[in-house]
Coordinates of C-alpha atoms in Angstrom, one line a residue:
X1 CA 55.8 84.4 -121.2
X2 CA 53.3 86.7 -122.7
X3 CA 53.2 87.5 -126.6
X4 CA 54.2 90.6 -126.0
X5 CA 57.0 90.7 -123.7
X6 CA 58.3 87.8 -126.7
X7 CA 58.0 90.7 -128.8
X8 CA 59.5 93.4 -126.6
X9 CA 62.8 90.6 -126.2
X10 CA 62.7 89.9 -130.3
X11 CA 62.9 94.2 -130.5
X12 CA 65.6 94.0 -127.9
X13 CA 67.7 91.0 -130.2
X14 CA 67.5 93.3 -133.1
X15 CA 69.5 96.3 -131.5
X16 CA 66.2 98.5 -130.9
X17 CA 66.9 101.5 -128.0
X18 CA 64.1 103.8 -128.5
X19 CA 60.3 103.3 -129.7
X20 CA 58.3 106.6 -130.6
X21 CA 55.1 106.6 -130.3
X22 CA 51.2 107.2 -128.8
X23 CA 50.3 104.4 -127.3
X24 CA 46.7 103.3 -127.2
X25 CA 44.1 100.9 -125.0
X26 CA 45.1 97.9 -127.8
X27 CA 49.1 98.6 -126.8
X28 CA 48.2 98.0 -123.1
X29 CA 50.2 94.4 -123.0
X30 CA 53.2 95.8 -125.1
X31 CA 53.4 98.6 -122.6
X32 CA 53.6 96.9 -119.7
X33 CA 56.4 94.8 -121.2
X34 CA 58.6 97.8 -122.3
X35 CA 58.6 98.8 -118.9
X36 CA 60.0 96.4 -117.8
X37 CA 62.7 96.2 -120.8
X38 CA 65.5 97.9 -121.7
X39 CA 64.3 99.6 -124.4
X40 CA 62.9 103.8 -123.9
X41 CA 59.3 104.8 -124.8
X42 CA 59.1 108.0 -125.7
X43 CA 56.2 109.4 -126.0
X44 CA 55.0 112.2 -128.1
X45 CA 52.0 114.3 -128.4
X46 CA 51.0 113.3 -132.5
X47 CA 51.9 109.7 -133.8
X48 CA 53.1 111.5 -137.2
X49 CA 55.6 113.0 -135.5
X50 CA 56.8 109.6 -133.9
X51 CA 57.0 108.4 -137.2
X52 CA 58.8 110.9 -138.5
X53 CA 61.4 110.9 -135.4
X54 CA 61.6 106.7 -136.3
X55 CA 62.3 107.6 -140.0
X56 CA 65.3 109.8 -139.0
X57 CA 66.7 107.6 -136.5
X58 CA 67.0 105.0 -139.2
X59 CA 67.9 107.8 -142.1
X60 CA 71.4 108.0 -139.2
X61 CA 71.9 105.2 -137.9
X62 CA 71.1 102.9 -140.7
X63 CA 68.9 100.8 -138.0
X64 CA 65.4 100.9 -138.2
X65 CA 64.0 103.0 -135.8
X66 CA 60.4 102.1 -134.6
X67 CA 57.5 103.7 -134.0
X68 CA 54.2 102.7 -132.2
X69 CA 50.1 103.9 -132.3
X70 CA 46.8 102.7 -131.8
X71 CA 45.0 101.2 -134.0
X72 CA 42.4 103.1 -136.7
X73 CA 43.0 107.2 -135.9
X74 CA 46.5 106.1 -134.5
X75 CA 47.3 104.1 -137.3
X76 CA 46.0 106.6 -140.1
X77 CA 48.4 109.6 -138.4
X78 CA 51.1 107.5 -139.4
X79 CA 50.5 106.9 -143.2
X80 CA 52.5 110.7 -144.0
X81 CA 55.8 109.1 -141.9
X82 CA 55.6 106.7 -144.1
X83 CA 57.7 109.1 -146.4
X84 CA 60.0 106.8 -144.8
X85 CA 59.3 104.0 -147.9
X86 CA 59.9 107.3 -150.8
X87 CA 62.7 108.4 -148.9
X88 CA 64.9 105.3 -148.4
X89 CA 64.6 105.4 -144.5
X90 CA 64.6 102.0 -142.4
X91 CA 61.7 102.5 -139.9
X92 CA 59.1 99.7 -138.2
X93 CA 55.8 101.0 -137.4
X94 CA 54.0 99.1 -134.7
X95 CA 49.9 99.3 -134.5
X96 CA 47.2 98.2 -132.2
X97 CA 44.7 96.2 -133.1
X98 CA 41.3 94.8 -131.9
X99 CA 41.0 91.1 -131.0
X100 CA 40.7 89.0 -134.0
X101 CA 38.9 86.4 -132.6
X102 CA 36.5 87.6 -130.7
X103 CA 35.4 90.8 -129.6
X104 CA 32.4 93.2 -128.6
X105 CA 32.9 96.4 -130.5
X106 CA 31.5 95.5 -133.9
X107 CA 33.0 98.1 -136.2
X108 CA 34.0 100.7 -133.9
X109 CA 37.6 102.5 -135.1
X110 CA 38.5 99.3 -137.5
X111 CA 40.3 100.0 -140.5
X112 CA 42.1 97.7 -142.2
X113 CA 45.3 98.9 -141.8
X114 CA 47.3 96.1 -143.3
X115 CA 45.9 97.0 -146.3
X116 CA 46.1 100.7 -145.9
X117 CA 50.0 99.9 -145.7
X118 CA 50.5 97.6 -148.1
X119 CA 51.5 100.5 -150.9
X120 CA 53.4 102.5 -148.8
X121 CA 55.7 99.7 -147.3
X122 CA 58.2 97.0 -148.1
X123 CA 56.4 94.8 -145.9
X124 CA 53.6 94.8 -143.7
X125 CA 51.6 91.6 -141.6
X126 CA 49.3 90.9 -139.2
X127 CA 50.4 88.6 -136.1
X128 CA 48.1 85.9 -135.5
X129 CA 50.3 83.8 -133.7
X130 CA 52.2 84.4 -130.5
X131 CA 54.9 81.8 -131.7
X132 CA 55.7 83.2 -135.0
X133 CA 56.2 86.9 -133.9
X134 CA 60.2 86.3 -133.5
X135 CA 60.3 85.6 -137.1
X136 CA 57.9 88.2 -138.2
X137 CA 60.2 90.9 -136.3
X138 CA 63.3 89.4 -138.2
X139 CA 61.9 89.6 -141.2
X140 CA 60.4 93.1 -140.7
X141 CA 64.1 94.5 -139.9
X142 CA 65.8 92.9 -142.5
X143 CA 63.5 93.8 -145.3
X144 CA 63.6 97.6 -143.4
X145 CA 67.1 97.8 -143.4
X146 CA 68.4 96.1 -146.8
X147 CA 68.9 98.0 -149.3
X148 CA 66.7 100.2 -150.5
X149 CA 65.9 100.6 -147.1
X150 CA 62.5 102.0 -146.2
X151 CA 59.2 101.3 -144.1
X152 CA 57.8 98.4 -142.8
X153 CA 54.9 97.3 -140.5
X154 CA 53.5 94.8 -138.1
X155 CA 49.8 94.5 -136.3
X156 CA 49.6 93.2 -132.9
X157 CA 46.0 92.3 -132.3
X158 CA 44.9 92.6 -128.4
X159 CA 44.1 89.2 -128.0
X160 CA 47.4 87.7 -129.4
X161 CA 49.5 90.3 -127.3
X162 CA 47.9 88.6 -124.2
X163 CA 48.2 84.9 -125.6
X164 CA 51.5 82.9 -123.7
X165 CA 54.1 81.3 -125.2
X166 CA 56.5 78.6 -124.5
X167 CA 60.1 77.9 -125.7
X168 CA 59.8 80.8 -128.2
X169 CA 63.5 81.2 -130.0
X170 CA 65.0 84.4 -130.8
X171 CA 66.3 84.5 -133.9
X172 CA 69.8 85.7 -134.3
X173 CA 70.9 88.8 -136.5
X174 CA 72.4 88.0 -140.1
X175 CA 75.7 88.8 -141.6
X176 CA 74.9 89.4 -145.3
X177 CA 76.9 91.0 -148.0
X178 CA 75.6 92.9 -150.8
X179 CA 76.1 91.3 -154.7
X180 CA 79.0 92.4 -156.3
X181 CA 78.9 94.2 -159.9
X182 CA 78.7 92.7 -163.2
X183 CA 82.0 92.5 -164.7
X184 CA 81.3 93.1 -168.3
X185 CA 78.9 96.0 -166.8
X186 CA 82.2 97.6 -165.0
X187 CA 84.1 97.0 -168.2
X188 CA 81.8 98.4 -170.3
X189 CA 81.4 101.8 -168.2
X190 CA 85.0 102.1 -167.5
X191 CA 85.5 102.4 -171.3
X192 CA 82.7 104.1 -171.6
X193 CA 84.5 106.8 -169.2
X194 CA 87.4 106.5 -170.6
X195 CA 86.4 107.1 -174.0
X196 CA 84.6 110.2 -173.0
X197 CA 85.9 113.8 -173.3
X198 CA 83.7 115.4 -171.0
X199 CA 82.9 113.3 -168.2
X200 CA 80.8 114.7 -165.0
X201 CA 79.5 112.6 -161.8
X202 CA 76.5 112.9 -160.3
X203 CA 76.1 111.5 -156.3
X204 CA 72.6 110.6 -155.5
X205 CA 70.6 109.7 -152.7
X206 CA 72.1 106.0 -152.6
X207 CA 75.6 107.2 -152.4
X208 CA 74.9 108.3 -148.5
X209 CA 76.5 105.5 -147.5
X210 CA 79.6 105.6 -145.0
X211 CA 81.6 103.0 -147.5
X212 CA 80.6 105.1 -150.4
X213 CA 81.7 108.6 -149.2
X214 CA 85.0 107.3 -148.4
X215 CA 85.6 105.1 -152.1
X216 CA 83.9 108.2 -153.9
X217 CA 86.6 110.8 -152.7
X218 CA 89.5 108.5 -153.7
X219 CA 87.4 108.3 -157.4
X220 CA 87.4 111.8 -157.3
X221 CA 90.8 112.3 -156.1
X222 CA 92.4 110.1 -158.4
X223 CA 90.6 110.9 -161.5
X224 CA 90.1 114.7 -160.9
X225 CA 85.9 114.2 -162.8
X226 CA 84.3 117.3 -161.7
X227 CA 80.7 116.0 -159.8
X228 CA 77.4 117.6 -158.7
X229 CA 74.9 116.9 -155.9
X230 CA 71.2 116.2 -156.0
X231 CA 69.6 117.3 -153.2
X232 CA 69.2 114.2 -151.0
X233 CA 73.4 113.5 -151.8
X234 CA 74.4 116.5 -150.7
X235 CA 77.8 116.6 -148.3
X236 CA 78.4 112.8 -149.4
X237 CA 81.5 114.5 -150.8
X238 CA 82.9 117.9 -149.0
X239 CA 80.7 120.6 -150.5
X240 CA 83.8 123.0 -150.7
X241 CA 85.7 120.9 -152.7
X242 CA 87.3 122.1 -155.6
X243 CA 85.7 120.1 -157.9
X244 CA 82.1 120.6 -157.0
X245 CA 79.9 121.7 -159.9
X246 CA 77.0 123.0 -157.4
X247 CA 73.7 121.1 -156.5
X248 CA 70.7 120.3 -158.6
X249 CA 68.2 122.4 -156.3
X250 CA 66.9 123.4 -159.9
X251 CA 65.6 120.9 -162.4
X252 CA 67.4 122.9 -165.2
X253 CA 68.6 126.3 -166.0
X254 CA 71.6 126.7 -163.4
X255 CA 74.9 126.6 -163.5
X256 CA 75.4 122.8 -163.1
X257 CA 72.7 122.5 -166.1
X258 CA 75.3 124.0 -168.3
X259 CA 77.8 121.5 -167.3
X260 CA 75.5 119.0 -167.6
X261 CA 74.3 119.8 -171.1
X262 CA 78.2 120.0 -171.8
X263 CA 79.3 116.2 -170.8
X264 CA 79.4 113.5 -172.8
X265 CA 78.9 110.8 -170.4
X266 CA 77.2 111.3 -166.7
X267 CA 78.3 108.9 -163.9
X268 CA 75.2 108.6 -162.1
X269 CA 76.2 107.3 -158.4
X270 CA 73.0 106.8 -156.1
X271 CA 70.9 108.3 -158.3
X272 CA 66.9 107.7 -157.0
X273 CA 64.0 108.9 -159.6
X274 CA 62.0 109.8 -156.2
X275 CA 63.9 112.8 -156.2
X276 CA 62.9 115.6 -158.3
X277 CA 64.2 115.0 -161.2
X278 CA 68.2 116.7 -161.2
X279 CA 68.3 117.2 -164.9
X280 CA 66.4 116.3 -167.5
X281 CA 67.4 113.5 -170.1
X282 CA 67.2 114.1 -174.0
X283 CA 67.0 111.3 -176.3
X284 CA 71.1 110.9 -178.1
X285 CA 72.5 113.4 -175.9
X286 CA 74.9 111.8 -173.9
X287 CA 75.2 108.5 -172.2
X288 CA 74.1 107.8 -168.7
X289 CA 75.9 105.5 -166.6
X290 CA 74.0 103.7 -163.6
X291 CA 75.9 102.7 -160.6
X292 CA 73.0 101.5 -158.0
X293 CA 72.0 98.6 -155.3
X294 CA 69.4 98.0 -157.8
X295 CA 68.8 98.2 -161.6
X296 CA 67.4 101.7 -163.0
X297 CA 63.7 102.8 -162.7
X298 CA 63.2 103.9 -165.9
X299 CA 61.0 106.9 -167.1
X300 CA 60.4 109.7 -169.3
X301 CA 63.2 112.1 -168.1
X302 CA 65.8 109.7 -166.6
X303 CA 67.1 106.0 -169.1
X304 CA 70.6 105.2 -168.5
X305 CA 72.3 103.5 -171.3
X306 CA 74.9 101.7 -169.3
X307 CA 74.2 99.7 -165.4
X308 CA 76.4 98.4 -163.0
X309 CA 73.7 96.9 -160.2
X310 CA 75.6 95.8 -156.7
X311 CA 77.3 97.3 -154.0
X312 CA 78.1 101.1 -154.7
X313 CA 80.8 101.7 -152.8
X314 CA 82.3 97.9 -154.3
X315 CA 81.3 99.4 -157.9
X316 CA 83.2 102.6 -157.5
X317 CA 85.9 100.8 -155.6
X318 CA 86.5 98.4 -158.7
X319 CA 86.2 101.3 -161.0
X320 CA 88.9 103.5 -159.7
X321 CA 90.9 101.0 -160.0
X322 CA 90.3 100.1 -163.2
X323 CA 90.6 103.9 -164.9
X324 CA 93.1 106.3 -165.4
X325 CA 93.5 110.0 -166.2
X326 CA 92.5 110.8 -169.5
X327 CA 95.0 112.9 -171.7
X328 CA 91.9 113.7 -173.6
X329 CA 89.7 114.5 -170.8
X330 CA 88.6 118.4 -171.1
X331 CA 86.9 120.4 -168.1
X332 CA 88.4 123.8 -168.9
X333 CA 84.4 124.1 -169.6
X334 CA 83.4 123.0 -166.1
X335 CA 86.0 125.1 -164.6
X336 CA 84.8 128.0 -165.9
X337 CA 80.8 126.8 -165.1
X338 CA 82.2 126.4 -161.5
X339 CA 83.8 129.7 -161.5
X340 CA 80.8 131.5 -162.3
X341 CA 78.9 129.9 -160.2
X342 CA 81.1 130.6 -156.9
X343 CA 80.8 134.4 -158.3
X344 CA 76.8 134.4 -158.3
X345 CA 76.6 132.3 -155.3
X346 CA 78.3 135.4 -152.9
X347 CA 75.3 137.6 -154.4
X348 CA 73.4 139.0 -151.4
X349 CA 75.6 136.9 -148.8
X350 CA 75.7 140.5 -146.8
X351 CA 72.1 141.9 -147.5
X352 CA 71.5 143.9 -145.1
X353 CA 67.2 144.1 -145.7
X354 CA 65.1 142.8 -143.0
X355 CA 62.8 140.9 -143.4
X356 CA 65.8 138.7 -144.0
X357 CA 66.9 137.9 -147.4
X358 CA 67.0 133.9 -148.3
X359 CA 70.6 133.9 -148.9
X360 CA 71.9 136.3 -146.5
X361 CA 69.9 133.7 -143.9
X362 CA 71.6 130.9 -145.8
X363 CA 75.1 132.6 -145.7
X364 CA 74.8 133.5 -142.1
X365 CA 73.4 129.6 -141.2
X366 CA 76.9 128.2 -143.0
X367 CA 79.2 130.7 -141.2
X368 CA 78.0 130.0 -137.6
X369 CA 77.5 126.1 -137.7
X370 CA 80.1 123.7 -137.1
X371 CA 80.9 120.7 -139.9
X372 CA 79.2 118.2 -138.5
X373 CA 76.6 120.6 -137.2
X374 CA 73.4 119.2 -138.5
X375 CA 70.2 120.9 -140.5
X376 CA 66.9 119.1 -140.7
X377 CA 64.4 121.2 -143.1
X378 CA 61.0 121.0 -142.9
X379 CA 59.4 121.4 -146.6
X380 CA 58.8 124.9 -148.2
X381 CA 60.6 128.1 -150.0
X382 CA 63.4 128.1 -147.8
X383 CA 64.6 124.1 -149.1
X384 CA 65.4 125.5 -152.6
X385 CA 67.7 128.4 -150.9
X386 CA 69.2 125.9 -149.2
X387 CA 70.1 123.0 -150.8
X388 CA 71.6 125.6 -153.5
X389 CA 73.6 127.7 -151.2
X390 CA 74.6 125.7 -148.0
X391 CA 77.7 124.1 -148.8
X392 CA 77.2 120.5 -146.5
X393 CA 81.1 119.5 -145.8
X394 CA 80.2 115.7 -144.4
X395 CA 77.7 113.5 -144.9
X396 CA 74.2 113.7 -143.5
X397 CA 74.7 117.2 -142.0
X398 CA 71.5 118.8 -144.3
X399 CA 68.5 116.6 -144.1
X400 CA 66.0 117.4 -146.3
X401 CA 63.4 115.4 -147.6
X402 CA 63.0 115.8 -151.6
X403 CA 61.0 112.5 -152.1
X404 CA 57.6 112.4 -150.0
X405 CA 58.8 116.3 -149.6
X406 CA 56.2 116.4 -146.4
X407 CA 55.2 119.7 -144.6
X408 CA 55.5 118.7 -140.5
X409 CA 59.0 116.8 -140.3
X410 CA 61.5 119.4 -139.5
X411 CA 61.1 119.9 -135.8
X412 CA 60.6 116.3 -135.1
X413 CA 63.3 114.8 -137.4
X414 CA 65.4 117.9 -135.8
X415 CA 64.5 115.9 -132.1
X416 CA 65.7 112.6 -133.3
X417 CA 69.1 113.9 -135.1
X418 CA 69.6 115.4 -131.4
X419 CA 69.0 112.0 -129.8
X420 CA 71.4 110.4 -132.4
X421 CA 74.2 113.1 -132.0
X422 CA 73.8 114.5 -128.5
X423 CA 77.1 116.4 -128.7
X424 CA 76.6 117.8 -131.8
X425 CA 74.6 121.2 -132.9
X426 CA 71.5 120.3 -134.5
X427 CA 68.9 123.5 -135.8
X428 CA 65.7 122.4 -137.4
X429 CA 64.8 125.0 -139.8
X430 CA 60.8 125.6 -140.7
X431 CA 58.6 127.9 -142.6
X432 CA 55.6 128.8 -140.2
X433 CA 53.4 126.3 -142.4
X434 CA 55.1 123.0 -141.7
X435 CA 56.0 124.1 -138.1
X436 CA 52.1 124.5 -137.1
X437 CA 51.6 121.1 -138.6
X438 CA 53.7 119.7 -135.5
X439 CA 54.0 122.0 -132.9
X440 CA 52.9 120.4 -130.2
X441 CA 56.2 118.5 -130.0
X442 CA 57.8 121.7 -128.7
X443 CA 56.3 120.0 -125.5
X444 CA 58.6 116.5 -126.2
X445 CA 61.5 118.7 -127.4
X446 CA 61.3 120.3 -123.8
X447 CA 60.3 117.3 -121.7
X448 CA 63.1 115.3 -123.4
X449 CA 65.4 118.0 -122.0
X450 CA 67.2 118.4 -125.8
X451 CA 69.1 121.0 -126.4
X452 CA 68.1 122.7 -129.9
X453 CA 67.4 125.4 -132.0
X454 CA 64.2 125.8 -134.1
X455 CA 64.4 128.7 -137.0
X456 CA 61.3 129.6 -138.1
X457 CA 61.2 131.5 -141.1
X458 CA 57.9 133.6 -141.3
X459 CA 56.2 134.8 -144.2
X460 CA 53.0 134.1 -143.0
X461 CA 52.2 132.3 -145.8
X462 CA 52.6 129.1 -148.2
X463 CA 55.0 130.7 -149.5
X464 CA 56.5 127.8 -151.8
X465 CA 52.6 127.6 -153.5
X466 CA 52.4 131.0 -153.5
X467 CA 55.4 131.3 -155.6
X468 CA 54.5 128.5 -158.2
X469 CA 51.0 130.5 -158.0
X470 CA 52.4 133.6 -159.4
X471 CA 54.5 131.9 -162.0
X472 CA 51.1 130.4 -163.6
X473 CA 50.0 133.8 -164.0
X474 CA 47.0 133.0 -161.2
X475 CA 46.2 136.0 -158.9
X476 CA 47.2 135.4 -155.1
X477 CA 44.9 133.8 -153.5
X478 CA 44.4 131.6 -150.7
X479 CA 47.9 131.2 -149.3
X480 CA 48.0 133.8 -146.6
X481 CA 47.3 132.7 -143.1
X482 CA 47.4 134.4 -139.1
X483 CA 50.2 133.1 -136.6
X484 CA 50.4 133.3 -133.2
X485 CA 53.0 135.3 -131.3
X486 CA 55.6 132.6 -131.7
X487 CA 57.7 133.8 -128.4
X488 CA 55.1 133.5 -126.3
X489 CA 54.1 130.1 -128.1
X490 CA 57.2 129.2 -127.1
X491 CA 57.6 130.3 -123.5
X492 CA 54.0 128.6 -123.3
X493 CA 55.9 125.1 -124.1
X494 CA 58.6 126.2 -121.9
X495 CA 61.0 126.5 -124.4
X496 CA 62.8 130.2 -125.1
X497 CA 61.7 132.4 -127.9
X498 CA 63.6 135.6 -130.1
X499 CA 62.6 137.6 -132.3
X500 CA 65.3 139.5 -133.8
X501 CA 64.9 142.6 -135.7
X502 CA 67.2 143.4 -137.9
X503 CA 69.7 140.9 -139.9
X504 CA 72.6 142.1 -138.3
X505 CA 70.7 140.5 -134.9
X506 CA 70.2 137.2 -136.7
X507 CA 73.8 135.7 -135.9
X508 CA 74.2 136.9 -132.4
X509 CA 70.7 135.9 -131.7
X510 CA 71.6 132.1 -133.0
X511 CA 75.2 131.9 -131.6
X512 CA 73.4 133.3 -127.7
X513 CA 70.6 130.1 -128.6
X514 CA 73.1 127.5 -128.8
X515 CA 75.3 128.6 -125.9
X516 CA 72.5 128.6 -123.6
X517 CA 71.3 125.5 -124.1
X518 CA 67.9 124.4 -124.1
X519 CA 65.0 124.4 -126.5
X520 CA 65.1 127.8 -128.5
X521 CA 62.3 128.9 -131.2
X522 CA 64.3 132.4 -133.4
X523 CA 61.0 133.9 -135.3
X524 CA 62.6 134.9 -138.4
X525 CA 61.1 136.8 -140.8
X526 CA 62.2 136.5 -144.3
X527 CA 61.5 138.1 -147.8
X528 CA 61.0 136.1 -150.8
X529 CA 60.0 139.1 -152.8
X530 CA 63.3 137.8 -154.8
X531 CA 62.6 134.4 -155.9
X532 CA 61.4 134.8 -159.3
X533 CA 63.6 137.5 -160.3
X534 CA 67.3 135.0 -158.8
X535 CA 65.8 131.6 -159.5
X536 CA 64.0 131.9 -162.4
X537 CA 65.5 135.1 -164.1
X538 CA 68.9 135.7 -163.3
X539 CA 70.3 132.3 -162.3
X540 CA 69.1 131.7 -166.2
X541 CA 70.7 134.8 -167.9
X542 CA 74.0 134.4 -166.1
X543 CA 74.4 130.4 -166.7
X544 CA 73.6 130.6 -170.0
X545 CA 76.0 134.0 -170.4
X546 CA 79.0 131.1 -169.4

């Protein structure tokens, strides 16, 4: 058979339903042979936006999803999905290449692109043998998918695409477990959790795991610790739990930062130092526990004294066994950190203003979707409001990206959720920056038949720069921008567009979206007048008043 219908059955051995991509003159041969497999091309109108659809299929799933381009400009547009390798999120990108050993085009659109992806993957090759290709895919999706997952790439050159291949054997998929902990690790935290008076748990990126959710609620359940989110672990553990602290949206100064500064020992679970930072260590002030697939990366605001390196949810299992209830143990602190938190976090729920308020849109977001109803943020203003105020209630129902922290993935990651959870509610929520940056998959949303629900929250500006602008003292300047009427962009795309105009219209408007089915763009416009005077003002005064 041809090269590259041996790769199209080694894609098909490894579980793989769906490729995203743009395909290009070089991808000709691997084309043809998806045709005639069983795995769906879909095709999309920017290859950043393939990769960024591959990257969320995997963040779900826990398979890598794949993506495909050209080579040079095809290649290049996929370097931002990478956010795939910061963000933990098994993907396999698939370029084009010229023939490498011989052809007639001399430098025309070459760019090494091995080498381009060598920092910003786990693993990335060039094929230059039809034989080998099943073991280059194998290796590709197990390096992809083990943990810490992330991105991955291989290079199928035109000319070994074409080559044939006899008796080519398809590797089979691998069973493999994950180490176990340390014992004198686990021995050594469990007393050091014991010993504490003030314990507090922290769940991390890591902890998104099915196996960890699951051990971590009987941890918490058994032991009653009080724990906080960091952005990227959020609804890991049910959000409206009683003994959530709140989420580290804020690098300090909240609520959960008073908490923080009050334990004596932090149970890190899943913690990843590509998130912004959650908190910020001090030198003697408490002691840190690791608990990771992988030892600690080490910096200037984050040095654990204690690690247990294996399996998380193993770690945690082994650890709530081993501890009990401390008479000792003190959170009459916490409780009241927690209850002044749930006080300031009703604060303009009901603003009635329009443009909209941040938490009012926030407020009105959690009261209308379902549990397993699932967010995917783009990057701007509106992530902070968020991941502070929407209470997630299961696991991977808010996905936001605070590693890469990318402008141009909400819509697109939005598509892919859909395609992973058909019957559930999915609304990807963008500022009018990071929309524009992939629009033009409005067209795929449609064509794809999905039904789903874009907010689009306009303030006709960067409004995230804009803010850290005017909290450096600089004028304002260079942040505003035009937008085009985004109903008729919309109906243009044959999707449906609103625009309501007042907040009260805001639910209706959503609720009517959903119901209808279809693609559905709300242009929402929202006031951030507020966020120096909540988030840096009186989120500080009231916290520290506790």
């Amino acid at each position: 058979m041809k090269a590259a219908a041996l790769f199209v059955k080694a894609l098909e051995a490894e579980g793989v339903r769906s490729i995203f991509g743009v395909p290009g003159e070089e991808n000709l041969d691997l084309v043809e042979a998806l045709r005639e497999s069983s795995i769906q091309l879909i095709v999309t109108r920017h290859e950043q936006a393939a990769g960024f659809m591959a990257a969320t299929w995997g963040r779900l799933t826990g398979e890598a999803g794949v993506a495909l381009s050209t080579l040079g400009p095809g290649a290049t547009n996929l370097v931002t999905a990478a956010y795939a390798q910061l963000g933990a999120m098994p993907m396999l990108m698939i370029t084009g290449q010229k023939p490498i050993r011989e052809h007639k085009q001399g430098l025309f659109q070459l760019v090494d692109v091995v080498d381009m992806m060598q920092p910003l993957t786990k693993y990335t090759r060039q094929l230059v043998s039809a034989p080998t290709i099943p073991a280059r895919i194998r290796e590709a999706f197990r390096r992809a998918e083990e943990e810490r997952p992330g991105a991955v790439h291989l290079e199928l050159p035109e000319d070994i695409a074409r080559d044939t291949v006899e008796d080519a054997i398809l590797l089979p998929t691998e069973y493999a477990r994950r180490p176990s902990p340390d014992d004198a690790a686990l021995v050594q935290a469990a007393e050091a959790i014991s010993s504490a008076r003030h314990p507090i748990l922290m769940i991390g990126a890591a902890a998104n795991r099915q196996r960890t959710t699951v051990a971590l609620r009987a941890f918490i359940d058994k032991l009653g610790i009080p724990f906080f989110t960091t952005q990227m672990g959020k609804g890991v553990i049910d959000e409206d739990h009683p003994l959530w602290l709140g989420n580290a949206a804020l690098s300090d100064g909240d609520f959960v930062h008073r908490a923080i500064d009050a334990a004596d020992v932090i149970i890190n679970v899943g913690h990843d130092v590509v998130e912004k930072p959650p908190f910020l260590m001090r030198k003697g002030r408490r002691t840190v526990i690791h608990i990771n697939f992988s030892s600690a990366e080490v910096d200037a605001v984050y040095f654990p004294q204690i690690e247990v390196v294996g399996d998380i949810a193993h770690t945690v299992e082994r650890l709530t066994d081993a501890l009990q209830p401390q008479a000792h143990w003190n959170f009459s602190f916490f409780d009241r950190v927690r209850d002044a938190f749930h006080q300031q976090l009703r604060e303009h729920a009901d603003d009635e203003r329009f443009p909209m308020h941040p938490v009012r849109v926030v407020d009105d977001t959690r009261r209308f979707m379902p549990d397993d109803g699932v967010l995917c943020l783009d990057n701007g203003m509106y992530k902070i409001w968020y991941a502070r105020y929407y209470r997630a209630r299961q696991p991977n129902t808010i996905l936001l990206d605070n590693a890469l922290a990318t402008m141009g993935a909400g819509l697109p990651s939005a598509m892919a959720a859909k395609m992973v959870y058909p019957e559930r509610k999915v609304l990807a929520i963008c500022g009018d920056g990071g929309f524009m940056m992939n629009a033009q998959e409005l067209e795929t949303a449609v064509r794809l038949k999905l039904d789903l629900v874009i907010l689009l929250l306009r303030d006709d500006a960067y409004g995230m720069i804009r803010w850290k602008q005017a909290e450096m003292g600089y004028a304002d300047y260079g942040m505003v921008f035009g937008n085009p009427d985004f109903v008729l962009f919309a109906q243009a795309h044959g999707a449906y567009g609103h625009r309501p105009a007042t907040a009260d219209a805001f639910l209706p408007t959503l609720q009517r979206a959903f119901d209808t089915g279809g693609v559905h763009l709300i242009d929402l416009t929202i006031d951030y007048s507020d966020n120096h005077r909540i988030l840096n003002e009186e989120i500080r005064r009231l916290s520290a008043a506790v």
